[in-house]
GROMACS .gro file of C-alpha atoms in nm:
model
  454
    1MET     CA    1   0.492  -0.189   0.688
    2THR     CA    2   0.043  -0.265   0.663
    3SER     CA    3  -0.121   0.020   0.668
    4SER     CA    4  -0.132   0.049   0.550
    5GLY     CA    5  -0.140  -0.026   0.791
    6LYS     CA    6   0.017  -0.054   0.711
    7ALA     CA    7   0.004  -0.057   0.761
    8ALA     CA    8  -0.197  -0.120   0.634
    9ALA     CA    9  -0.113   0.006   0.504
   10LEU     CA   10  -0.129  -0.176   0.444
   11GLY     CA   11  -0.138  -0.120   0.407
   12LEU     CA   12  -0.214  -0.141   0.434
   13ALA     CA   13  -0.369  -0.117   0.223
   14ALA     CA   14  -0.235  -0.059   0.320
   15ALA     CA   15  -0.200   0.134   0.506
   16LEU     CA   16  -0.222  -0.151   0.369
   17SER     CA   17  -0.525  -0.593   0.550
   18LEU     CA   18  -0.611  -0.872   0.445
   19SER     CA   19  -0.688  -1.457   0.835
   20THR     CA   20  -0.587  -1.746   0.814
   21LEU     CA   21  -0.694  -2.039   0.736
   22ALA     CA   22  -0.636  -2.333   0.541
   23ALA     CA   23  -0.547  -2.378   0.132
   24CYS     CA   24  -0.761  -2.610  -0.057
   25SER     CA   25  -0.589  -2.806  -0.384
   26THR     CA   26  -0.677  -3.056  -0.612
   27ASP     CA   27  -0.433  -3.218  -0.742
   28ASP     CA   28  -0.110  -3.111  -0.950
   29GLU     CA   29  -0.341  -3.056  -1.209
   30GLY     CA   30  -0.676  -2.962  -1.103
   31SER     CA   31  -1.007  -3.182  -1.085
   32SER     CA   32  -1.085  -3.401  -1.318
   33ASP     CA   33  -1.315  -3.178  -1.540
   34GLY     CA   34  -0.997  -2.985  -1.594
   35THR     CA   35  -1.070  -2.701  -1.377
   36VAL     CA   36  -0.847  -2.531  -1.063
   37THR     CA   37  -0.984  -2.395  -0.779
   38ILE     CA   38  -0.753  -2.190  -0.556
   39GLU     CA   39  -0.824  -1.945  -0.168
   40VAL     CA   40  -0.808  -1.587  -0.245
   41ALA     CA   41  -0.778  -1.321   0.090
   42MET     CA   42  -1.045  -1.107   0.130
   43ASP     CA   43  -0.985  -0.852   0.423
   44VAL     CA   44  -1.125  -0.967   0.774
   45GLY     CA   45  -1.453  -0.807   0.888
   46LEU     CA   46  -1.603  -0.657   0.607
   47ASP     CA   47  -1.919  -0.558   0.647
   48ALA     CA   48  -2.217  -0.690   0.451
   49ASP     CA   49  -2.210  -0.474   0.045
   50ALA     CA   50  -1.877  -0.541   0.086
   51ILE     CA   51  -1.864  -0.922   0.078
   52ALA     CA   52  -2.035  -0.895  -0.168
   53ALA     CA   53  -1.888  -0.646  -0.378
   54PHE     CA   54  -1.612  -0.916  -0.346
   55ASP     CA   55  -1.857  -1.209  -0.398
   56ALA     CA   56  -1.928  -1.053  -0.734
   57ARG     CA   57  -1.582  -0.993  -0.864
   58ILE     CA   58  -1.548  -1.328  -0.809
   59GLU     CA   59  -1.869  -1.397  -1.051
   60GLN     CA   60  -1.683  -1.159  -1.318
   61PHE     CA   61  -1.375  -1.348  -1.302
   62GLU     CA   62  -1.545  -1.722  -1.281
   63LYS     CA   63  -1.732  -1.614  -1.659
   64ALA     CA   64  -1.400  -1.491  -1.818
   65ASN     CA   65  -1.236  -1.796  -1.669
   66PRO     CA   66  -1.464  -2.098  -1.632
   67ASP     CA   67  -1.174  -2.390  -1.603
   68ILE     CA   68  -1.096  -2.147  -1.245
   69GLY     CA   69  -1.284  -2.166  -0.897
   70VAL     CA   70  -1.236  -1.934  -0.682
   71GLU     CA   71  -1.309  -1.902  -0.247
   72HIS     CA   72  -1.235  -1.644  -0.016
   73VAL     CA   73  -1.062  -1.634   0.299
   74GLU     CA   74  -1.095  -1.393   0.588
   75TYR     CA   75  -0.710  -1.293   0.593
   76THR     CA   76  -0.502  -1.054   0.724
   77TRP     CA   77  -0.193  -1.004   0.769
   78ASP     CA   78  -0.031  -0.979   1.138
   79ALA     CA   79   0.418  -1.001   1.220
   80THR     CA   80   0.291  -1.238   1.555
   81THR     CA   81   0.087  -1.509   1.320
   82PHE     CA   82   0.202  -1.475   0.992
   83ALA     CA   83   0.538  -1.637   1.051
   84ALA     CA   84   0.351  -2.031   1.194
   85GLY     CA   85   0.072  -1.976   0.940
   86LEU     CA   86   0.424  -1.997   0.661
   87ALA     CA   87   0.529  -2.210   0.842
   88GLY     CA   88   0.244  -2.413   0.853
   89GLY     CA   89   0.102  -2.431   0.599
   90THR     CA   90  -0.233  -2.241   0.659
   91LEU     CA   91  -0.220  -1.944   0.385
   92PRO     CA   92  -0.438  -1.907   0.105
   93ASP     CA   93  -0.317  -1.941  -0.284
   94VAL     CA   94  -0.312  -1.602  -0.274
   95PHE     CA   95  -0.234  -1.346  -0.026
   96PRO     CA   96  -0.110  -0.969   0.035
   97VAL     CA   97   0.217  -0.874   0.264
   98PRO     CA   98   0.346  -0.540   0.294
   99PHE     CA   99   0.691  -0.431   0.080
  100THR     CA  100   0.839  -0.461   0.372
  101ASP     CA  101   0.840  -0.935   0.418
  102GLY     CA  102   0.862  -0.957   0.007
  103ARG     CA  103   1.288  -1.006  -0.022
  104GLY     CA  104   1.276  -1.269   0.266
  105LEU     CA  105   1.002  -1.434   0.142
  106ILE     CA  106   1.204  -1.445  -0.194
  107ALA     CA  107   1.526  -1.536  -0.073
  108ASN     CA  108   1.416  -1.877   0.101
  109GLU     CA  109   1.154  -1.897  -0.145
  110GLN     CA  110   0.899  -1.897   0.129
  111ILE     CA  111   0.689  -1.768  -0.154
  112ALA     CA  112   0.636  -1.923  -0.550
  113ASP     CA  113   0.842  -1.803  -0.799
  114VAL     CA  114   0.597  -1.647  -1.064
  115SER     CA  115   0.830  -1.491  -1.268
  116ALA     CA  116   0.742  -1.683  -1.576
  117LEU     CA  117   0.389  -1.590  -1.530
  118VAL     CA  118   0.407  -1.254  -1.411
  119ALA     CA  119   0.676  -1.135  -1.693
  120GLU     CA  120   0.422  -1.219  -1.994
  121LEU     CA  121   0.171  -0.983  -1.847
  122PRO     CA  122   0.151  -0.643  -2.052
  123TYR     CA  123   0.244  -0.414  -1.752
  124ALA     CA  124   0.540  -0.631  -1.679
  125ASP     CA  125   0.781  -0.360  -1.708
  126ARG     CA  126   0.584  -0.025  -1.660
  127TYR     CA  127   0.623  -0.045  -1.267
  128ASN     CA  128   0.814   0.189  -1.107
  129PRO     CA  129   1.128   0.059  -1.028
  130ASN     CA  130   1.152   0.180  -0.687
  131VAL     CA  131   0.722  -0.006  -0.626
  132SER     CA  132   0.818  -0.326  -0.822
  133GLN     CA  133   1.220  -0.394  -0.635
  134ALA     CA  134   1.017  -0.481  -0.316
  135GLY     CA  135   0.893  -0.814  -0.468
  136GLU     CA  136   1.163  -0.862  -0.723
  137ASP     CA  137   1.476  -1.092  -0.644
  138GLU     CA  138   1.806  -1.031  -0.650
  139ASP     CA  139   1.773  -1.047  -1.099
  140GLY     CA  140   1.544  -0.846  -1.062
  141ASP     CA  141   1.257  -1.132  -1.139
  142ILE     CA  142   0.885  -1.041  -1.006
  143TRP     CA  143   0.826  -1.317  -0.757
  144ALA     CA  144   0.524  -1.036  -0.585
  145VAL     CA  145   0.327  -0.831  -0.721
  146PRO     CA  146   0.308  -0.489  -0.639
  147ILE     CA  147  -0.068  -0.384  -0.584
  148ALA     CA  148  -0.066  -0.112  -0.310
  149ALA     CA  149   0.156   0.147  -0.256
  150TYR     CA  150   0.176   0.431   0.038
  151SER     CA  151   0.328   0.711   0.201
  152GLN     CA  152   0.190   0.806   0.574
  153GLY     CA  153  -0.068   1.091   0.637
  154LEU     CA  154  -0.245   1.234   0.930
  155HIS     CA  155  -0.603   1.109   1.009
  156TYR     CA  156  -0.816   1.327   1.153
  157ASN     CA  157  -1.171   1.398   1.297
  158ARG     CA  158  -1.383   1.674   1.186
  159ALA     CA  159  -1.605   1.670   1.385
  160LEU     CA  160  -1.393   1.657   1.701
  161PHE     CA  161  -1.147   1.979   1.536
  162THR     CA  162  -1.519   2.146   1.497
  163GLN     CA  163  -1.574   2.117   1.853
  164ALA     CA  164  -1.287   2.157   1.991
  165GLY     CA  165  -1.309   2.518   1.778
  166LEU     CA  166  -1.080   2.414   1.531
  167ASP     CA  167  -1.068   2.479   1.184
  168PRO     CA  168  -1.149   2.116   1.024
  169ASP     CA  169  -1.056   2.258   0.658
  170ASP     CA  170  -0.713   2.408   0.785
  171PRO     CA  171  -0.575   2.130   0.894
  172PRO     CA  172  -0.221   2.095   1.131
  173ALA     CA  173   0.079   2.194   0.865
  174THR     CA  174   0.342   2.134   1.160
  175TRP     CA  175   0.411   1.929   1.467
  176ASP     CA  176   0.368   2.206   1.717
  177GLU     CA  177   0.038   2.246   1.562
  178VAL     CA  178  -0.012   1.903   1.534
  179ARG     CA  179   0.033   1.968   1.914
  180GLU     CA  180  -0.159   2.243   2.019
  181ASP     CA  181  -0.512   2.078   1.807
  182ALA     CA  182  -0.455   1.732   2.023
  183LYS     CA  183  -0.440   1.973   2.273
  184ALA     CA  184  -0.709   2.185   2.236
  185ILE     CA  185  -0.937   1.907   2.094
  186ALA     CA  186  -0.914   1.732   2.426
  187ASP     CA  187  -0.984   1.990   2.653
  188ALA     CA  188  -1.240   2.057   2.480
  189THR     CA  189  -1.456   1.730   2.428
  190GLY     CA  190  -1.304   1.451   2.636
  191GLN     CA  191  -1.185   1.191   2.365
  192VAL     CA  192  -0.783   1.131   2.242
  193GLY     CA  193  -0.592   1.463   2.105
  194TYR     CA  194  -0.313   1.225   1.917
  195ALA     CA  195  -0.300   0.880   1.904
  196THR     CA  196  -0.037   0.633   1.891
  197MET     CA  197   0.006   0.265   1.728
  198THR     CA  198   0.247   0.076   2.028
  199GLN     CA  199   0.258  -0.320   1.919
  200SER     CA  200   0.269  -0.613   1.677
  201ASN     CA  201   0.523  -0.384   1.499
  202THR     CA  202   0.344  -0.096   1.474
  203GLY     CA  203   0.515   0.111   1.711
  204GLY     CA  204   0.802   0.111   1.571
  205TRP     CA  205   0.634   0.115   1.243
  206ILE     CA  206   0.478   0.508   1.321
  207LEU     CA  207   0.795   0.546   1.563
  208THR     CA  208   0.994   0.545   1.254
  209THR     CA  209   0.797   0.702   1.049
  210LEU     CA  210   0.821   0.950   1.331
  211VAL     CA  211   1.206   0.998   1.293
  212ASN     CA  212   1.166   1.032   0.909
  213ALA     CA  213   0.925   1.325   0.881
  214MET     CA  214   1.198   1.550   1.188
  215GLY     CA  215   1.453   1.434   0.922
  216GLY     CA  216   1.577   1.113   1.105
  217SER     CA  217   1.618   0.746   1.005
  218VAL     CA  218   1.764   0.456   1.168
  219GLU     CA  219   1.855   0.240   0.964
  220ASP     CA  220   2.111   0.340   0.683
  221PHE     CA  221   2.221   0.113   0.434
  222ASP     CA  222   2.441   0.077   0.156
  223GLY     CA  223   2.383  -0.205  -0.002
  224GLU     CA  224   2.567  -0.401   0.146
  225THR     CA  225   2.614  -0.314   0.497
  226ALA     CA  226   2.319  -0.247   0.746
  227THR     CA  227   2.393  -0.001   1.031
  228ALA     CA  228   2.164   0.120   1.334
  229THR     CA  229   2.112   0.529   1.364
  230ILE     CA  230   1.828   0.466   1.709
  231ASP     CA  231   2.024   0.626   1.912
  232THR     CA  232   2.005   1.025   1.756
  233PRO     CA  233   1.861   1.322   1.792
  234GLU     CA  234   1.597   1.289   1.565
  235MET     CA  235   1.474   0.944   1.773
  236ARG     CA  236   1.534   1.184   2.075
  237LYS     CA  237   1.303   1.412   1.956
  238ALA     CA  238   1.054   1.217   1.828
  239LEU     CA  239   1.018   1.057   2.171
  240ASP     CA  240   1.078   1.372   2.364
  241TYR     CA  241   0.721   1.524   2.147
  242LEU     CA  242   0.550   1.187   2.224
  243ARG     CA  243   0.580   1.242   2.594
  244THR     CA  244   0.520   1.571   2.593
  245LEU     CA  245   0.185   1.545   2.426
  246ARG     CA  246   0.133   1.239   2.686
  247TRP     CA  247   0.275   1.350   3.032
  248THR     CA  248   0.252   1.749   2.999
  249ASP     CA  249  -0.066   1.808   2.748
  250ASN     CA  250  -0.242   1.463   2.832
  251SER     CA  251  -0.362   1.467   2.484
  252MET     CA  252  -0.314   1.105   2.387
  253GLY     CA  253  -0.578   0.938   2.638
  254SER     CA  254  -0.553   0.593   2.813
  255ASN     CA  255  -0.521   0.313   2.566
  256PHE     CA  256  -0.124   0.314   2.497
  257LEU     CA  257  -0.152  -0.074   2.339
  258TYR     CA  258  -0.294   0.026   2.007
  259ASP     CA  259  -0.245  -0.181   1.682
  260TRP     CA  260  -0.337  -0.136   1.355
  261GLY     CA  261  -0.688  -0.240   1.386
  262GLY     CA  262  -0.786  -0.077   1.726
  263ILE     CA  263  -0.643   0.201   1.660
  264ASN     CA  264  -0.871   0.222   1.331
  265GLN     CA  265  -1.200   0.145   1.531
  266ALA     CA  266  -1.116   0.353   1.735
  267PHE     CA  267  -1.111   0.625   1.525
  268ALA     CA  268  -1.388   0.501   1.307
  269SER     CA  269  -1.584   0.568   1.643
  270GLY     CA  270  -1.465   0.886   1.702
  271GLN     CA  271  -1.252   0.832   1.996
  272ILE     CA  272  -0.931   0.964   1.829
  273GLY     CA  273  -0.895   1.306   1.727
  274MET     CA  274  -0.521   1.297   1.490
  275TYR     CA  275  -0.374   0.919   1.420
  276VAL     CA  276  -0.110   0.908   1.157
  277SER     CA  277  -0.155   0.555   0.969
  278GLY     CA  278  -0.138   0.523   0.559
  279GLY     CA  279  -0.267   0.728   0.316
  280GLY     CA  280  -0.516   0.534   0.168
  281ASN     CA  281  -0.662   0.344   0.544
  282TYR     CA  282  -0.979   0.503   0.460
  283GLY     CA  283  -1.138   0.198   0.297
  284ASN     CA  284  -1.052  -0.021   0.593
  285LEU     CA  285  -1.192   0.277   0.831
  286PHE     CA  286  -1.527   0.273   0.613
  287THR     CA  287  -1.554  -0.121   0.482
  288GLN     CA  288  -1.497  -0.294   0.830
  289ASN     CA  289  -1.437  -0.011   1.081
  290ALA     CA  290  -1.788   0.209   1.003
  291LEU     CA  291  -1.651   0.576   0.989
  292ASP     CA  292  -1.875   0.754   0.893
  293PRO     CA  293  -1.759   0.998   0.549
  294SER     CA  294  -1.858   1.321   0.695
  295VAL     CA  295  -1.645   1.299   1.006
  296TYR     CA  296  -1.331   1.188   0.839
  297GLY     CA  297  -1.020   1.439   0.697
  298LEU     CA  298  -0.686   1.276   0.523
  299THR     CA  299  -0.362   1.565   0.516
  300VAL     CA  300  -0.074   1.500   0.487
  301LEU     CA  301   0.251   1.577   0.753
  302PRO     CA  302   0.459   1.789   0.873
  303LEU     CA  303   0.785   1.722   0.768
  304GLU     CA  304   1.113   1.920   0.945
  305GLY     CA  305   1.439   1.872   0.872
  306ASP     CA  306   1.693   1.963   0.612
  307ASP     CA  307   1.634   1.561   0.536
  308ALA     CA  308   1.275   1.457   0.661
  309GLY     CA  309   1.033   1.248   0.458
  310VAL     CA  310   0.738   1.124   0.486
  311LEU     CA  311   0.765   0.672   0.525
  312GLY     CA  312   0.582   0.496   0.265
  313GLY     CA  313   0.533   0.129   0.131
  314GLY     CA  314   0.307  -0.034   0.056
  315THR     CA  315   0.120  -0.443  -0.069
  316LEU     CA  316   0.277  -0.753  -0.245
  317ALA     CA  317   0.056  -1.037  -0.401
  318ALA     CA  318   0.212  -1.331  -0.278
  319VAL     CA  319   0.087  -1.621  -0.410
  320ASN     CA  320   0.155  -1.964  -0.172
  321ALA     CA  321   0.460  -2.175  -0.236
  322LYS     CA  322   0.231  -2.515  -0.197
  323ALA     CA  323  -0.004  -2.444  -0.500
  324THR     CA  324   0.085  -2.681  -0.732
  325PRO     CA  325   0.147  -2.532  -1.089
  326ALA     CA  326  -0.192  -2.535  -1.207
  327GLU     CA  327  -0.302  -2.346  -0.937
  328GLN     CA  328   0.001  -2.067  -0.885
  329ALA     CA  329  -0.126  -1.975  -1.275
  330ALA     CA  330  -0.493  -1.962  -1.176
  331ALA     CA  331  -0.330  -1.771  -0.888
  332VAL     CA  332  -0.175  -1.488  -1.100
  333LYS     CA  333  -0.444  -1.463  -1.345
  334TRP     CA  334  -0.650  -1.362  -0.993
  335ILE     CA  335  -0.419  -1.111  -0.902
  336ASP     CA  336  -0.397  -0.938  -1.287
  337PHE     CA  337  -0.759  -0.967  -1.268
  338TYR     CA  338  -0.870  -0.871  -0.947
  339TYR     CA  339  -0.576  -0.644  -0.799
  340MET     CA  340  -0.392  -0.506  -1.153
  341GLN     CA  341  -0.645  -0.458  -1.474
  342LYS     CA  342  -0.845  -0.177  -1.275
  343LEU     CA  343  -0.537   0.022  -1.233
  344PHE     CA  344  -0.484   0.056  -1.646
  345ASP     CA  345  -0.755  -0.074  -1.847
  346GLN     CA  346  -1.027   0.125  -1.903
  347ASP     CA  347  -1.265  -0.094  -1.957
  348ALA     CA  348  -1.150  -0.275  -1.593
  349ALA     CA  349  -1.148   0.015  -1.431
  350VAL     CA  350  -1.481   0.119  -1.513
  351LEU     CA  351  -1.613  -0.283  -1.471
  352ASP     CA  352  -1.464  -0.229  -1.097
  353ALA     CA  353  -1.579   0.087  -0.984
  354GLN     CA  354  -1.956  -0.001  -1.123
  355THR     CA  355  -1.913  -0.289  -0.888
  356SER     CA  356  -1.775  -0.130  -0.629
  357ALA     CA  357  -2.004   0.176  -0.616
  358ALA     CA  358  -2.325  -0.012  -0.660
  359ALA     CA  359  -2.255  -0.214  -0.330
  360ASP     CA  360  -2.186   0.159  -0.162
  361GLN     CA  361  -1.804   0.064  -0.137
  362PRO     CA  362  -1.540   0.292  -0.194
  363VAL     CA  363  -1.426   0.456  -0.530
  364GLY     CA  364  -1.158   0.705  -0.573
  365ALA     CA  365  -0.940   0.699  -0.220
  366PRO     CA  366  -0.618   0.785  -0.223
  367GLN     CA  367  -0.366   0.596  -0.250
  368LEU     CA  368   0.035   0.656  -0.417
  369PRO     CA  369   0.065   0.524  -0.804
  370VAL     CA  370   0.248   0.155  -0.892
  371PHE     CA  371   0.309   0.306  -1.167
  372ASP     CA  372   0.348   0.696  -1.268
  373GLN     CA  373   0.184   0.956  -1.192
  374ALA     CA  374   0.020   0.973  -1.523
  375THR     CA  375  -0.128   0.625  -1.554
  376TYR     CA  376  -0.317   0.731  -1.218
  377ALA     CA  377  -0.429   1.015  -1.328
  378GLU     CA  378  -0.566   0.850  -1.623
  379GLN     CA  379  -0.708   0.612  -1.415
  380GLN     CA  380  -0.895   0.803  -1.167
  381SER     CA  381  -1.044   0.972  -1.479
  382TRP     CA  382  -1.217   0.645  -1.586
  383ILE     CA  383  -1.352   0.572  -1.275
  384ALA     CA  384  -1.472   1.043  -1.218
  385GLU     CA  385  -1.829   0.973  -1.239
  386TYR     CA  386  -1.827   0.629  -0.984
  387VAL     CA  387  -1.630   0.810  -0.686
  388ASN     CA  388  -1.785   0.820  -0.348
  389VAL     CA  389  -1.565   0.975  -0.070
  390PRO     CA  390  -1.533   1.245   0.025
  391LEU     CA  391  -1.221   1.393  -0.125
  392GLU     CA  392  -1.290   1.786  -0.112
  393GLN     CA  393  -1.204   1.648   0.273
  394MET     CA  394  -0.865   1.458   0.181
  395THR     CA  395  -0.722   1.781  -0.033
  396GLY     CA  396  -0.463   1.881   0.226
  397TYR     CA  397  -0.325   1.481   0.084
  398THR     CA  398  -0.408   1.493  -0.272
  399GLU     CA  399  -0.220   1.794  -0.309
  400HIS     CA  400   0.036   1.800  -0.139
  401VAL     CA  401   0.162   1.391  -0.133
  402PHE     CA  402   0.387   1.414  -0.453
  403GLU     CA  403   0.546   1.659  -0.345
  404GLN     CA  404   0.702   1.488  -0.023
  405PRO     CA  405   0.995   1.341  -0.037
  406LEU     CA  406   0.885   0.928  -0.048
  407LEU     CA  407   1.112   0.709   0.175
  408ALA     CA  408   1.140   0.399   0.220
  409GLU     CA  409   1.175   0.112   0.453
  410PRO     CA  410   1.421  -0.013   0.646
  411ALA     CA  411   1.578  -0.245   0.396
  412ARG     CA  412   1.712  -0.507   0.634
  413SER     CA  413   1.509  -0.675   0.907
  414THR     CA  414   1.282  -0.447   0.938
  415GLN     CA  415   0.986  -0.620   1.132
  416ASP     CA  416   1.243  -0.708   1.365
  417LEU     CA  417   1.339  -0.339   1.333
  418TYR     CA  418   1.006  -0.270   1.436
  419ALA     CA  419   0.932  -0.461   1.648
  420ALA     CA  420   1.240  -0.389   1.856
  421LEU     CA  421   1.125  -0.041   1.908
  422ASP     CA  422   0.735  -0.154   2.013
  423PRO     CA  423   0.872  -0.088   2.411
  424VAL     CA  424   1.023   0.212   2.333
  425VAL     CA  425   0.754   0.378   2.313
  426GLN     CA  426   0.550   0.213   2.560
  427SER     CA  427   0.807   0.354   2.818
  428VAL     CA  428   0.747   0.647   2.713
  429LEU     CA  429   0.413   0.626   2.663
  430THR     CA  430   0.359   0.472   3.024
  431ASP     CA  431   0.642   0.515   3.264
  432GLN     CA  432   0.672   0.892   3.307
  433ASP     CA  433   1.032   0.865   3.444
  434ALA     CA  434   1.087   0.648   3.114
  435ASP     CA  435   1.527   0.676   3.050
  436ILE     CA  436   1.504   0.728   2.733
  437ASP     CA  437   1.898   0.730   2.717
  438GLN     CA  438   1.889   0.413   2.919
  439LEU     CA  439   1.591   0.267   2.618
  440LEU     CA  440   1.758   0.384   2.311
  441ASP     CA  441   2.153   0.226   2.432
  442ALA     CA  442   1.979  -0.116   2.479
  443ALA     CA  443   1.811  -0.033   2.138
  444GLN     CA  444   2.014   0.058   1.955
  445THR     CA  445   2.266  -0.209   2.060
  446GLN     CA  446   1.973  -0.507   2.013
  447VAL     CA  447   1.875  -0.373   1.629
  448GLN     CA  448   2.266  -0.387   1.568
  449SER     CA  449   2.260  -0.742   1.648
  450LEU     CA  450   1.964  -0.768   1.426
  451LEU     CA  451   2.111  -0.594   1.200
  452ASP     CA  452   2.460  -0.810   1.129
  453GLN     CA  453   2.274  -1.139   1.186
  454GLY     CA  454   2.169  -1.026   0.872
   0.00000   0.00000   0.00000
């Protein structure tokens, strides 16, 4: 998913996050003076400084590409509205989608085939294959460009930790400690100790994350056949864990209809002690939800069980299938300029960091490498003097995330699978007598039917 996300996650993302407005186009070859104008996605709800930074990047791009005009439009990927925007042709020329949607969009030719243009980019053969495959067709050609990757993390409010008598520099390292800290926060502060997403497919996304962290999975895929693994001991353990926090400890408050945007807003406003989402979610929390950096903390998820791992995902930049050839070419140039050059070119990385820092936007928030860890480390060294995020409050994540086994999201019918699990989470949190056996039996049947349909 787009923690981001997802996520967001966003995903992002992120996280990973980017609303649908009508795409603006000229004729097939651009305007009469040879210029072409494209619409590009910009995060919904950015503050004035963030919009100014985005516009500054557009000005820099247009100066370097005088034959291309760029207009930004607000866009957020949302599972419930994306399909309608796609079918109605109302998406921007460049828009982000989560890794989970890439291959389906490509197989159905619902995004533009820009693989020939992408292949000409200088880093086309440098992607981590586990990342690039999300945007590739069956022949390995990249239609959608991977622009960000993430693994899930545990976000926590340092101020609430302190108010509850907990050490914010020593975040929980086991799920039992998460439970203990959540109860301490709820009892001492009256705020939510631990919250979780439950709707718009995010409930299934985070439930899958917990299951993975406890050693299980929700889908087995051998390359041809996909088998649902919903009714498992690990799934029961995850649901029992949530039920205990909710009904025994009273640590989860009273809102059980959070989506990605809603839980970010509640966390940033100090109403939530801990929640799980994409590790690269700081940018969204700061630019769209006015997070106070001093209260932010981030650590890795506890992993328990022989096969435990942390769920990872990311964001792809896709081009509207209705874009003309000239618009497609311009779109790939924008993707290269805005998203990619800062990851591998020192001058571009510094320019991007300078522009963001000058507008008081986050620079240096942690994320997983799109290419490899060495390239990422080098890029971080280029922008070190501009880093303005509280990395010292994220060491629980940054010092350990590369040690954790990274697990891909379910390979088939991902978003439908997550949607099928949303009501399972909601039921456990809203009905003290929810029959988990019955819920899982029904979900197992439903998900397997989805997988059998391909």
